[in-house]
Short mmCIF file of C-alpha atoms and ligand atoms in Angstrom, two decimals:
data_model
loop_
_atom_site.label_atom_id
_atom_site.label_comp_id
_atom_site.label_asym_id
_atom_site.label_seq_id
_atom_site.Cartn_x
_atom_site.Cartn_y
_atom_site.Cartn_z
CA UNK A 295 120.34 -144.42 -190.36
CA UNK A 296 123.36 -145.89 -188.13
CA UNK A 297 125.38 -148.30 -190.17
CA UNK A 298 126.49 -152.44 -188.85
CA UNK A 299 128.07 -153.16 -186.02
CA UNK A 300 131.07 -155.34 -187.65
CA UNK A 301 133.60 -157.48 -185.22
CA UNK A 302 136.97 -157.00 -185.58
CA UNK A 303 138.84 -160.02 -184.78
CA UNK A 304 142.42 -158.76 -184.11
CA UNK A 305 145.20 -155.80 -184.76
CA UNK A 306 145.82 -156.90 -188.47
CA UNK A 307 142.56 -156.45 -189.86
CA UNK A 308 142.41 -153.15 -187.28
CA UNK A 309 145.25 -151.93 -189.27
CA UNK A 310 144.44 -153.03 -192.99
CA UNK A 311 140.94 -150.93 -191.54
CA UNK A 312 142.84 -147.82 -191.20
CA UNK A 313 144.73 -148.10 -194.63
CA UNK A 314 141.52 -148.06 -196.36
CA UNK A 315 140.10 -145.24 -194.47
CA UNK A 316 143.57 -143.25 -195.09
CA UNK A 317 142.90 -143.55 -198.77
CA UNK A 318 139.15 -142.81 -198.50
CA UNK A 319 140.23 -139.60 -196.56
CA UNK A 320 142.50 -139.06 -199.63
CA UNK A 321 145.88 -139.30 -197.56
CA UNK A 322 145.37 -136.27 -195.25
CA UNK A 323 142.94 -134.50 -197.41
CA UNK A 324 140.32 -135.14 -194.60
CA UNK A 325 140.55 -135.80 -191.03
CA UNK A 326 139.32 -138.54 -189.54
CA UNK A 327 139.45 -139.62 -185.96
CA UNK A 328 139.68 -143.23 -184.58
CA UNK A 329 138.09 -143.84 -180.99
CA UNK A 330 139.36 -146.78 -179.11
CA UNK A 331 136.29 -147.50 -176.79
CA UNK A 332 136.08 -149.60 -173.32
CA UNK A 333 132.63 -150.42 -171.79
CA UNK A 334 133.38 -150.58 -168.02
CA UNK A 335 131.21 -152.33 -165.30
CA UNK A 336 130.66 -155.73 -167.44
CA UNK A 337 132.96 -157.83 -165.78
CA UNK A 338 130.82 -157.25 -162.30
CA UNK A 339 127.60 -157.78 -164.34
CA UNK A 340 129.10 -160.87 -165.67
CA UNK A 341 130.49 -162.20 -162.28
CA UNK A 342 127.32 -161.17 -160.41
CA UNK A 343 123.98 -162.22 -162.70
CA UNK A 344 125.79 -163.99 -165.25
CA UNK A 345 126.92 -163.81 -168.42
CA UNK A 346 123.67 -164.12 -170.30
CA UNK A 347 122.63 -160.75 -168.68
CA UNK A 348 126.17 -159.31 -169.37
CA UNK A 349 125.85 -160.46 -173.28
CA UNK A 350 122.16 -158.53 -173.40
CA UNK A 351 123.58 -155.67 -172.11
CA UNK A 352 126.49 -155.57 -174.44
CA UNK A 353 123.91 -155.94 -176.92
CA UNK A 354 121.81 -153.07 -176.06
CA UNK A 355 125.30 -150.88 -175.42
CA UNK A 356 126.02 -151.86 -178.96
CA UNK A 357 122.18 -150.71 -180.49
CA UNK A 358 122.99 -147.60 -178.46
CA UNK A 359 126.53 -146.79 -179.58
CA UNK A 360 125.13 -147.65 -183.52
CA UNK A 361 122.40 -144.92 -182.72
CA UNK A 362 125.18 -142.26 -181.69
CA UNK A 363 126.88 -142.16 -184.69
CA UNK A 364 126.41 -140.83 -188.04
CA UNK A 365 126.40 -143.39 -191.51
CA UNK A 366 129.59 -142.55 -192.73
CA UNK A 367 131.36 -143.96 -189.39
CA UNK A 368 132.37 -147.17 -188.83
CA UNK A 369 132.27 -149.06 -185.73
CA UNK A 370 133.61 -152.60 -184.77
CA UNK A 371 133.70 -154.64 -181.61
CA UNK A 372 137.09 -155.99 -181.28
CA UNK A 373 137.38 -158.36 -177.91
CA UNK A 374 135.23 -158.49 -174.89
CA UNK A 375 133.97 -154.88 -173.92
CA UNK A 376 136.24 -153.04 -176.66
CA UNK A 377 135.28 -151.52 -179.50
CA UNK A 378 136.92 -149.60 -182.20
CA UNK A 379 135.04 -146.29 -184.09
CA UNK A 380 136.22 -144.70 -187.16
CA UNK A 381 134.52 -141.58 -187.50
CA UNK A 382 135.49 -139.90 -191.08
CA UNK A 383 135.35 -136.41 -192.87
CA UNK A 384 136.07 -134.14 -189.74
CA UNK A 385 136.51 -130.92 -189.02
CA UNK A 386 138.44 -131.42 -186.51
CA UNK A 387 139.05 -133.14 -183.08
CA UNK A 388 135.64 -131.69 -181.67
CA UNK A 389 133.28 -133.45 -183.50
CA UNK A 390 135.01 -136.85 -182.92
CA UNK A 391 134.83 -135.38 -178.67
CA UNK A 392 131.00 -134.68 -179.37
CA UNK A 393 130.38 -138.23 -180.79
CA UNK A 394 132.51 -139.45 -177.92
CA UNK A 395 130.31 -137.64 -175.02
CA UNK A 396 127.17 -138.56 -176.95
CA UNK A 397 127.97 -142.58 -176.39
CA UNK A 398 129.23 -141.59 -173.10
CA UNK A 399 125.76 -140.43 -172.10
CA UNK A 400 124.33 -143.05 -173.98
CA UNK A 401 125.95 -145.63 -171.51
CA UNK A 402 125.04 -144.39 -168.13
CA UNK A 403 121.41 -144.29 -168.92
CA UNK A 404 120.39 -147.31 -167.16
CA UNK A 405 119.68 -150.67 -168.94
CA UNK A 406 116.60 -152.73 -167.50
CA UNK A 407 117.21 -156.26 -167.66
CA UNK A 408 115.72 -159.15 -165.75
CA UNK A 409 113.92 -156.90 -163.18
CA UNK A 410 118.12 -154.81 -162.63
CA UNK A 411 118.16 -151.57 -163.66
CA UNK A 412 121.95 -151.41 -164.67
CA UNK A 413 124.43 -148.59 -165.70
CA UNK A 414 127.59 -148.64 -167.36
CA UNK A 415 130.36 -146.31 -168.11
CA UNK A 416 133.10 -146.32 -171.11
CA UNK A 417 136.49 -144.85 -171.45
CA UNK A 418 137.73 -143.72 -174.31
CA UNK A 419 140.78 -142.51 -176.59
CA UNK A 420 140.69 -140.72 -179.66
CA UNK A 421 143.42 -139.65 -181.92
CA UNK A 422 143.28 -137.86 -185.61
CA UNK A 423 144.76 -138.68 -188.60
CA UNK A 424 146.66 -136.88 -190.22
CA UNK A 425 146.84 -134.81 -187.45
CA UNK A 426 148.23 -136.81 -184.39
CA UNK A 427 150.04 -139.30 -186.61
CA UNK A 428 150.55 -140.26 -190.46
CA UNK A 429 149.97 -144.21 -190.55
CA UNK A 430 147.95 -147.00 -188.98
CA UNK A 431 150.46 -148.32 -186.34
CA UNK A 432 151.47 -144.93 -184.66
CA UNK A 433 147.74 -143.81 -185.21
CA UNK A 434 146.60 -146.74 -182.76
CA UNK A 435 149.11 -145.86 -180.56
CA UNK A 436 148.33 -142.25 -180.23
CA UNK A 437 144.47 -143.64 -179.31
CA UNK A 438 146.28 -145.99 -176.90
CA UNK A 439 148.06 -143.18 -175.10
CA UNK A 440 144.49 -141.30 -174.73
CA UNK A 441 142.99 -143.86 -173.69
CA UNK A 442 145.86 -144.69 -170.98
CA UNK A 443 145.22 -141.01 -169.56
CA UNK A 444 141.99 -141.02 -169.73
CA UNK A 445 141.95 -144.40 -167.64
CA UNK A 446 144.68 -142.41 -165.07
CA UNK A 447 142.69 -139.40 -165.09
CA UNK A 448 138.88 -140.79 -164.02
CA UNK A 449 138.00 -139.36 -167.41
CA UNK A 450 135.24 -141.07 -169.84
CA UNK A 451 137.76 -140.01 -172.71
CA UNK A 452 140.78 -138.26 -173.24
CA UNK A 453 142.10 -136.88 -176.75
CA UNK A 454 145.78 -137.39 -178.20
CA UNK A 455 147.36 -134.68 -176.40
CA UNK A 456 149.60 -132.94 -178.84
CA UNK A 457 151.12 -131.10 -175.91
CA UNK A 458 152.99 -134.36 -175.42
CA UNK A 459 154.92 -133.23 -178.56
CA UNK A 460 157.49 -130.76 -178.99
CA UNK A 461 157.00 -128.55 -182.10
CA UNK A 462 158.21 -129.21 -185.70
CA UNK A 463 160.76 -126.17 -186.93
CA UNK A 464 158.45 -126.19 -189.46
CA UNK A 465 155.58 -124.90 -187.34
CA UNK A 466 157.36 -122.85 -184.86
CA UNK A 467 158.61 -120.67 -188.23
CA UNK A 468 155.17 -120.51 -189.67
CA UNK A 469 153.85 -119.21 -186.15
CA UNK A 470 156.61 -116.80 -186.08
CA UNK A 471 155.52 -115.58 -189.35
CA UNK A 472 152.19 -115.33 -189.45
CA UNK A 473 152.64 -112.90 -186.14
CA UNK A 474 154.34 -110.57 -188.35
CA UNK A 475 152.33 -111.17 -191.19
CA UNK A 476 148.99 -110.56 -189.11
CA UNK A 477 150.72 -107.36 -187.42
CA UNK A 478 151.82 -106.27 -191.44
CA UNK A 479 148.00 -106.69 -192.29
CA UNK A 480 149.83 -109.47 -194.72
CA UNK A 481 146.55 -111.42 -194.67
CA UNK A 482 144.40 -110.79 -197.65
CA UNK A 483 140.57 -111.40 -197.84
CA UNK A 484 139.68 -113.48 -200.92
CA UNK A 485 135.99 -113.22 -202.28
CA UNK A 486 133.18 -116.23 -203.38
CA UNK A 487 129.77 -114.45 -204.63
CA UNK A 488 126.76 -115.77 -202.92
CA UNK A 489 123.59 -115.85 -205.46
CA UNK A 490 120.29 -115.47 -204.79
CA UNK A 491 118.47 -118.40 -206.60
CA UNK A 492 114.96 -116.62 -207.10
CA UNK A 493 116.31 -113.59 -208.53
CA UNK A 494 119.56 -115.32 -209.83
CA UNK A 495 121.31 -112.46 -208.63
CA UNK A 496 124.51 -112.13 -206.39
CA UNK A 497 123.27 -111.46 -202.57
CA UNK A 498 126.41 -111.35 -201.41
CA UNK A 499 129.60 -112.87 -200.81
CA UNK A 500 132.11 -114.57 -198.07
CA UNK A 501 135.46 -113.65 -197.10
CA UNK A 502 137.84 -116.38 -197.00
CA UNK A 503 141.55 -115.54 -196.03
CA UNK A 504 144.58 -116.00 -198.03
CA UNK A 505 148.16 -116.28 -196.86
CA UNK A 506 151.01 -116.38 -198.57
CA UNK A 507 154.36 -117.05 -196.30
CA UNK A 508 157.48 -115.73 -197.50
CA UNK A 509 159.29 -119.18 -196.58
CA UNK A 510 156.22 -122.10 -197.67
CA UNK A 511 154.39 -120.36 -200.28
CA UNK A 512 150.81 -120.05 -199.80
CA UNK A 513 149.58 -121.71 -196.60
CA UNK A 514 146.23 -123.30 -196.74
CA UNK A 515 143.29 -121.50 -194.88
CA UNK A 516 142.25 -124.36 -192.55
CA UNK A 517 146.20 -124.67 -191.69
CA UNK A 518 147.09 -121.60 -190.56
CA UNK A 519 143.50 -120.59 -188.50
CA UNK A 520 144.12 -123.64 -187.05
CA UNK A 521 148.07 -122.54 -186.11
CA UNK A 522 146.40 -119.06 -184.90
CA UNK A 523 144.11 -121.13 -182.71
CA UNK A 524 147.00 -122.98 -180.83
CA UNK A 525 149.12 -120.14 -180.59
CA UNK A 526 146.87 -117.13 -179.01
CA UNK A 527 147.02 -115.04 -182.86
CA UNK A 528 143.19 -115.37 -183.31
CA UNK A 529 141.67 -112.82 -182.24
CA UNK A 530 143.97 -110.30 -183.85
CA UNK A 531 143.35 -112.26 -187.02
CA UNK A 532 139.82 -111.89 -186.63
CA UNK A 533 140.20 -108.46 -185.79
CA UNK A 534 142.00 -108.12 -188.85
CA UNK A 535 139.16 -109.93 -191.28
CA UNK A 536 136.61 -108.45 -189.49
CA UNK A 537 137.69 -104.99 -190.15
CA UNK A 538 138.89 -105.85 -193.83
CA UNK A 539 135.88 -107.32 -194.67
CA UNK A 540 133.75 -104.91 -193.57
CA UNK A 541 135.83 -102.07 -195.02
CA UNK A 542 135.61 -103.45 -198.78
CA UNK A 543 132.09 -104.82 -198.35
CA UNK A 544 131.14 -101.00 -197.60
CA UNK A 545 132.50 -100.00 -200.98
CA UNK A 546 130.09 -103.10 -202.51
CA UNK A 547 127.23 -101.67 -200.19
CA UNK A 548 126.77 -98.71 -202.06
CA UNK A 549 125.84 -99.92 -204.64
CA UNK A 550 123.00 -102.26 -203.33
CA UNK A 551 121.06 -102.31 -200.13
CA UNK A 552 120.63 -106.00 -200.00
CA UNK A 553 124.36 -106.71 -200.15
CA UNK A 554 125.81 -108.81 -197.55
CA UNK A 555 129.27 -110.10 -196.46
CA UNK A 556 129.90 -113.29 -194.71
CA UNK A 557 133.02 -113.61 -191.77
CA UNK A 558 134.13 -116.63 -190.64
CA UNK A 559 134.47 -117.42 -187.04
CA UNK A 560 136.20 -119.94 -185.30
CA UNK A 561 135.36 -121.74 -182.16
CA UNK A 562 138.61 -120.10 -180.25
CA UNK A 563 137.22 -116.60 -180.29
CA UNK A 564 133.31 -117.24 -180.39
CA UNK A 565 133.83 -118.31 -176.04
CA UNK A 566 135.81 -114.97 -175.75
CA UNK A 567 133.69 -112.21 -174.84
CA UNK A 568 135.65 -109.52 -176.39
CA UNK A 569 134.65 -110.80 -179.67
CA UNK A 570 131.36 -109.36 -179.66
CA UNK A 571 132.34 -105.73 -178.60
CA UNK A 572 135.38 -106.25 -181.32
CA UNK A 573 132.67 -106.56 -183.89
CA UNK A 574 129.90 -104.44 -183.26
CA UNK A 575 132.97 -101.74 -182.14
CA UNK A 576 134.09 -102.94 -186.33
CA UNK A 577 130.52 -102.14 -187.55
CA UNK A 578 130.27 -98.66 -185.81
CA UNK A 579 133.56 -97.29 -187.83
CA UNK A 580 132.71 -98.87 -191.14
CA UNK A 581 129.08 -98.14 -190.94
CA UNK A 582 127.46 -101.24 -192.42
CA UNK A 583 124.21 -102.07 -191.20
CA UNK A 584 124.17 -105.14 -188.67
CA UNK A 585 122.04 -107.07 -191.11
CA UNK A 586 124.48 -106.72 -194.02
CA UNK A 587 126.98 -108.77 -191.70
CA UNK A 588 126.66 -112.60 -191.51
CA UNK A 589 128.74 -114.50 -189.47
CA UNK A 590 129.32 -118.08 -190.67
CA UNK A 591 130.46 -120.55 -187.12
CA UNK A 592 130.34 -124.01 -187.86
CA UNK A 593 128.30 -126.56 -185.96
CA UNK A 594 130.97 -128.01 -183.83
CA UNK A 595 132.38 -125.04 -182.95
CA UNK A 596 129.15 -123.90 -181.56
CA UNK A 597 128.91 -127.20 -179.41
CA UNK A 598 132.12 -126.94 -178.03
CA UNK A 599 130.60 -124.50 -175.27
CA UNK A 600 127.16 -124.59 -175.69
CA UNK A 601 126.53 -122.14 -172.93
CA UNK A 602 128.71 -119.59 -174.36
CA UNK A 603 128.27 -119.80 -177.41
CA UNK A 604 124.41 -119.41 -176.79
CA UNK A 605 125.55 -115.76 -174.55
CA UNK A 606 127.49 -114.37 -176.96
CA UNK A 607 125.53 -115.83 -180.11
CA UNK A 608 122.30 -113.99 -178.67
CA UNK A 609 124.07 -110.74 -178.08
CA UNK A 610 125.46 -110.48 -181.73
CA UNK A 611 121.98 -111.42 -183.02
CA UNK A 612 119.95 -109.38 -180.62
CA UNK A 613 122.02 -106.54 -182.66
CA UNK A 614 120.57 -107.65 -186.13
CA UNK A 615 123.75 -109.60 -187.11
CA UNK A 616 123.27 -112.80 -189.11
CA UNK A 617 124.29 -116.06 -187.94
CA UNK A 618 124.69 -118.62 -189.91
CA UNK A 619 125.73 -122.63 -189.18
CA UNK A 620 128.36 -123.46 -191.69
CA UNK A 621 128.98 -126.65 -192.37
CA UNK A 622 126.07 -128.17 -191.88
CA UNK A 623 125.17 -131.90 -191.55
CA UNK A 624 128.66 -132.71 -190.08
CA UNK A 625 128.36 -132.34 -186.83
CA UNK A 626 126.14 -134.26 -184.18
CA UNK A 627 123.67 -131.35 -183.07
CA UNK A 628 120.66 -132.18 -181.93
CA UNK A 629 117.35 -130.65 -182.74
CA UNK A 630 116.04 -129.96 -179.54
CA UNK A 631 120.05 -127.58 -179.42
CA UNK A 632 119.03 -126.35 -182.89
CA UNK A 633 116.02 -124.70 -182.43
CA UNK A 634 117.21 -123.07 -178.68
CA UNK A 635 120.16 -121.06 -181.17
CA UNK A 636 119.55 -117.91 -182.08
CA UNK A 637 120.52 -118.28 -185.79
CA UNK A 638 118.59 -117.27 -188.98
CA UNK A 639 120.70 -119.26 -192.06
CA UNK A 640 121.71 -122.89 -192.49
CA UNK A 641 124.76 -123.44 -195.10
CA UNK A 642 124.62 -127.15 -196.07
CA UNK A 643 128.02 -128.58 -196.23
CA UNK A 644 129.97 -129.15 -199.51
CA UNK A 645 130.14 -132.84 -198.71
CA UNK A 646 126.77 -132.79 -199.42
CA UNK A 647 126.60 -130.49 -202.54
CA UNK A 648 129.29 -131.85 -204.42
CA UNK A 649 127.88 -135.13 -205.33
CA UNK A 650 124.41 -134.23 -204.80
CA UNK A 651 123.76 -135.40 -208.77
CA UNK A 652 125.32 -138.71 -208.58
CA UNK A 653 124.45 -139.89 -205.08
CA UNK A 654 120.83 -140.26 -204.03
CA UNK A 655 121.61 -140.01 -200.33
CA UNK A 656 123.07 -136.98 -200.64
CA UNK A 657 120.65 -135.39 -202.55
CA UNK A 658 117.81 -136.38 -200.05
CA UNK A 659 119.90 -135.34 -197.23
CA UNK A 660 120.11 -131.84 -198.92
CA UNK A 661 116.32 -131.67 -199.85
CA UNK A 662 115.78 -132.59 -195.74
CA UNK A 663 117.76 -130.19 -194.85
CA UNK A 664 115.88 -127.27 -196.74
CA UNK A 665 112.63 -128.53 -195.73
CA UNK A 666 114.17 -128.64 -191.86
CA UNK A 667 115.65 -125.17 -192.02
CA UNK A 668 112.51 -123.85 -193.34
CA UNK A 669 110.23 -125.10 -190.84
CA UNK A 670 112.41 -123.68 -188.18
CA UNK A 671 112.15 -120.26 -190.73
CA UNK A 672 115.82 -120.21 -191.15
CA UNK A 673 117.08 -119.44 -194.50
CA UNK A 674 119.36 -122.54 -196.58
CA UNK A 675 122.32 -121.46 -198.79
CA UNK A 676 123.89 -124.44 -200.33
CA UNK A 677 128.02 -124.22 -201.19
CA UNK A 678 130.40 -126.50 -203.17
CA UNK A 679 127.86 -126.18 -206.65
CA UNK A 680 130.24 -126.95 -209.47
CA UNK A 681 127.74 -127.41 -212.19
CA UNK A 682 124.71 -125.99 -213.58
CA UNK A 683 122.62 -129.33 -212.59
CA UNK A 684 122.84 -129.04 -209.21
CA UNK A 685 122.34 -125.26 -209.41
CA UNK A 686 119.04 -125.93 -211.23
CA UNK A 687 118.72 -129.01 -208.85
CA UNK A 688 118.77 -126.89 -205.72
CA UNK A 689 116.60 -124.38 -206.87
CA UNK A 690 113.88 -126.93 -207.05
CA UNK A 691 114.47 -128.35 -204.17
CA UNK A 692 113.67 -124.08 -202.67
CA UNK A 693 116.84 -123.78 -201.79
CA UNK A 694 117.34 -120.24 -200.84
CA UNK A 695 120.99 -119.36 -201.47
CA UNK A 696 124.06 -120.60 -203.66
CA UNK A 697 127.56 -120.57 -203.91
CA UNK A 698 130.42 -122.50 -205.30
CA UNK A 699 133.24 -122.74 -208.19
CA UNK A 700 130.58 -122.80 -210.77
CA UNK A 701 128.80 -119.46 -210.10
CA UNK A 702 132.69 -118.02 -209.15
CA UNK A 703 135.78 -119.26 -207.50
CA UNK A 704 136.91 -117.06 -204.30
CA UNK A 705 138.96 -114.40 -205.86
CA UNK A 706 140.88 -111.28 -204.63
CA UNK A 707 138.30 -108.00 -204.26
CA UNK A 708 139.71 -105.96 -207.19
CA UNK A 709 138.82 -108.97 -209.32
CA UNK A 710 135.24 -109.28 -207.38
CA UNK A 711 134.93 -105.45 -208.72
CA UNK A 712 135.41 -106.49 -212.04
CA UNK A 713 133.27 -109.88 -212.01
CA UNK A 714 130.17 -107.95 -210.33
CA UNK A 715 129.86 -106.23 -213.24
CA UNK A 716 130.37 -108.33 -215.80
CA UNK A 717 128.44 -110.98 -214.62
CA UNK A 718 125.19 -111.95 -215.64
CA UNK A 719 124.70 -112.62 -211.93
CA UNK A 720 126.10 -109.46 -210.63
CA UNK A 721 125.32 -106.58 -213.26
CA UNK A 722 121.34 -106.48 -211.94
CA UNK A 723 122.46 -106.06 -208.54
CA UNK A 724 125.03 -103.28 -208.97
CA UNK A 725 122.74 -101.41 -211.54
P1 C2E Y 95 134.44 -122.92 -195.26
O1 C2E Y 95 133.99 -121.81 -194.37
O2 C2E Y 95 133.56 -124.10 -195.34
O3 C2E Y 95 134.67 -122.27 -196.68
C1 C2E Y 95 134.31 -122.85 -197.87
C2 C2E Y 95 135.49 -123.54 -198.53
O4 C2E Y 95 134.98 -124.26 -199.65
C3 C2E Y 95 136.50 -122.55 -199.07
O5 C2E Y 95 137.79 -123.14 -198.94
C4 C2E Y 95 136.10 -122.46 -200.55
O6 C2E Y 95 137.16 -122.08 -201.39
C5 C2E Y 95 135.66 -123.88 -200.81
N1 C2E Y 95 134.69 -123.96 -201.91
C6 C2E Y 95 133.78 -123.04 -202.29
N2 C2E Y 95 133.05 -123.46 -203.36
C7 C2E Y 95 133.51 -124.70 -203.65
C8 C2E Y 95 133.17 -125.65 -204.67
O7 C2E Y 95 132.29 -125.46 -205.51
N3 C2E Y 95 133.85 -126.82 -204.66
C9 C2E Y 95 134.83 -127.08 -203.76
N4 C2E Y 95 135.46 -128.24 -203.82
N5 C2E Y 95 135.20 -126.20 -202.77
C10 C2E Y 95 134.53 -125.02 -202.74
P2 C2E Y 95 139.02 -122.34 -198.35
O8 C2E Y 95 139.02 -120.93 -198.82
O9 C2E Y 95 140.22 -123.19 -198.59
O10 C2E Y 95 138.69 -122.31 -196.82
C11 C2E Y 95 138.76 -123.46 -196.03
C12 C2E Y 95 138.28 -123.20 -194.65
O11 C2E Y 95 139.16 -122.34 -193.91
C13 C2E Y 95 136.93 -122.50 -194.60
O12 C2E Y 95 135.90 -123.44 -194.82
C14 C2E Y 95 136.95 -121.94 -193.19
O13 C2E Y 95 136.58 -122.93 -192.26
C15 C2E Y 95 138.41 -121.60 -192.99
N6 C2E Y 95 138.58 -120.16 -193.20
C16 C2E Y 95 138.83 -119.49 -194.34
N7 C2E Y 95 138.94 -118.17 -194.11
C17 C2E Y 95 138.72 -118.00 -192.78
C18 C2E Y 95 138.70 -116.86 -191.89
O14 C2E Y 95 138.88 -115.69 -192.29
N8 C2E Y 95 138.45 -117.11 -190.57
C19 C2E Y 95 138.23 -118.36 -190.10
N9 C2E Y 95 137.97 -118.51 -188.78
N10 C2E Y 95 138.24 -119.44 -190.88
C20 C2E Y 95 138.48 -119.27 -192.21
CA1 CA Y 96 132.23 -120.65 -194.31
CA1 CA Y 97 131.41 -124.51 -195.18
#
């Protein structure tokens, strides 16, 4: 359900806006993007039939714009045709584009009033916090800027460009390390069981990767895949995982048919075609079967091509490989995308999961998402359970899969060795 359209009366309660969303977003622990919004064409409207019609339009622009967005995002009109979006809990700068284009479309198609059929067109700027800028002012001005170029450029919206920066020391040396680090095989693959919740025993597990730099200490995951993004060192990374993951999985493999290992793949190499040959070349030397593999993409990542991603999607499934939309719930897909996808598992977001117990929204928008995956015969695996409720919760609700701190934190694969079988999860499936 779309939240309230609130007014915003000027810059000061703009900014005292963004402070609280800064500390909802636990000072950089989440992204979150603010849009700066201009509806264009309501000037002529007003000049031309009046301002009645223009207020009814701005009124039905507004019922639109509520529809596009999600009920965690906040959206405010500020002065005349401007209004202001706050769109929390990203994953990155795509979803916040995908919202964007959605309100975009959302304004062209024609609004009937008094016998005119009228369409209207916004502009837009979007910036990211923390990622463009660390506090309220600069934050606005960053959306400014985007919006300035979009404006220049003809565009409907135009993101922060970051090119516009030159890089920190700090993240030239980390890109200069990582190369060698990739090249040393210095990445390591860390572990998280997956459990089956009808059997109660471990399915299989995900591979998340683990960096430790020589000069910061260990680098978080979501830092440095984003670093090998901008800087042209993900594909060898994936080539890397891939291979890794699928060499130790192997070792798992033998000891039960049904064991499966799940890569992560981000949006940079899912539009490059080499990926798939890189993959299927990676299951021909390590000999897993196609169906032990599961790759995990996350919703945005699949929208950010749609077209591609459906190519190369299709080809890795046609081959019996499992894909799976991670993240789930966060991103702005629609159904009628969904169900064209060729994927066969839904992983319901953390965001979700965690609170599940204490918040009654989230727990319904968990139980809708089973009953939605199953209807379109996909399979659900929930992640993020940290207690035995939810475990026991989820399981009710026919959830198919679980993961998450409480079953077993992600852990290095000499230490997975050891908790397969000595877990009362793990020992059935290894016997
Ligand atoms: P993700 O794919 O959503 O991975 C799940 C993240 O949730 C992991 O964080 C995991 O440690 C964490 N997690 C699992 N269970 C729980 C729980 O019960 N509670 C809480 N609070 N968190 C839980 P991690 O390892 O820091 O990875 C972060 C992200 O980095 C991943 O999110 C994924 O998007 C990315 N990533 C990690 N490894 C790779 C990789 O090899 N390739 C790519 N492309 N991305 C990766
Ligand atoms: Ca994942
Ligand atoms: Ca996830």
């Amino acid at each position: 359900m779309p939240g309230k359209l609130q007014s915003l009366p000027d810059r000061a309660r703009l900014l005292d806006e963004l402070d609280e969303c800064i500390a909802r977003s636990g000072h950089g622990a989440e992204l979150f993007a603010l849009i700066l919004l201009k509806l264009r064409g309501l000037g002529t409207i007003n000049g031309e039939l009046g301002n009645e019609v223009g207020d009814l339009v701005l009124d039905e622009f507004s019922n639109r714009l509520m529809e596009c967005l999600r009920p965690s995002d906040l959206a405010f009109r500020t002065t005349g045709a401007k209004f202001v979006v706050l769109v929390p809990s990203l994953v990155g700068a795509g979803q916040a584009e995908l919202a964007i284009k959605k309100i975009s479309q959302a304004a062209k198609q024609s609004v009937d009033v008094n016998g005119h059929s009228l369409k209207l067109n916004v502009t837009a700027g979007l910036a990211v916090y923390p990622e463009h800028a660390q506090d309220p002012q600069r934050l606005i001005y960053c959306a400014e800027t985007a919006m300035s170029s979009a404006k220049s450029l003809a565009k409907a919206f135009a993101v922060y460009s970051k090119k516009q920066i030159t890089k920190t020391l700090s993240v030239l040396s980390l890109e200069t390390e990582l190369e060698k680090a990739i090249d040393n095989g210095d990445i390591e693959l860390h572990y998280q069981p997956k459990i089956n919740l009808k059997s109660q025993q471990v399915s299989g597990v995900e591979s998340l990767a683990r960096w430790k730099s020589k000069a910061h200490g260990a680098v978080r995951p979501d830092v440095f895949i984003e670093i090998a993004e901008r800087s042209g060192l993900i594909l060898p990374l994936t080539l890397l995982t891939v291979n890794v993951a699928l060499r130790q999985s192997r070792e798992l493999q033998g000891w039960s048919r049904e064991f499966s290992v799940a890569i992560n793949l981000s949006a940079a190499v899912l539009n490059d075609p080499e990926v798939c040959e890189l993959i299927k070349r990676a299951l021909g030397i390590w000999g897993n079967e196609p169906g032990q593999l599961t790759l995990e993409i996350t919703e945005s990542a699949m929208m950010e091509d749609p077209r591609k991603s459906l190519k190369i999607l299709t080809s890795l499934r046609s081959e019996g490989i499992n894909i799976s939309i991670d993240d789930f719930g966060t991103g702005y897909s629609s159904l009628s995308y969904l169900k064209r996808l060729p994927v066969n598992e839904l992983k319901i977001d953390k965001s979700f999961v965690l609170n599940m117990m204490q918040d009654e929204g989230d727990a319904k928008i968990v139980k809708s998402v089973i009953d939605l995956a199953h209807n379109f015969d996909l399979a659900v695996v929930a992640e993020g359970i940290e207690n035995q409720e939810s475990l026991d919760q989820l399981a009710e609700m026919g959830c198919n899969f679980a993961q998450g701190f409480y079953i077993a934190r992600p852990m290095p694969f000499e230490d997975l060795k050891k908790w397969l079988s000595s877990s009362s999860w793990g020992k059935q499936t290894i016997a």
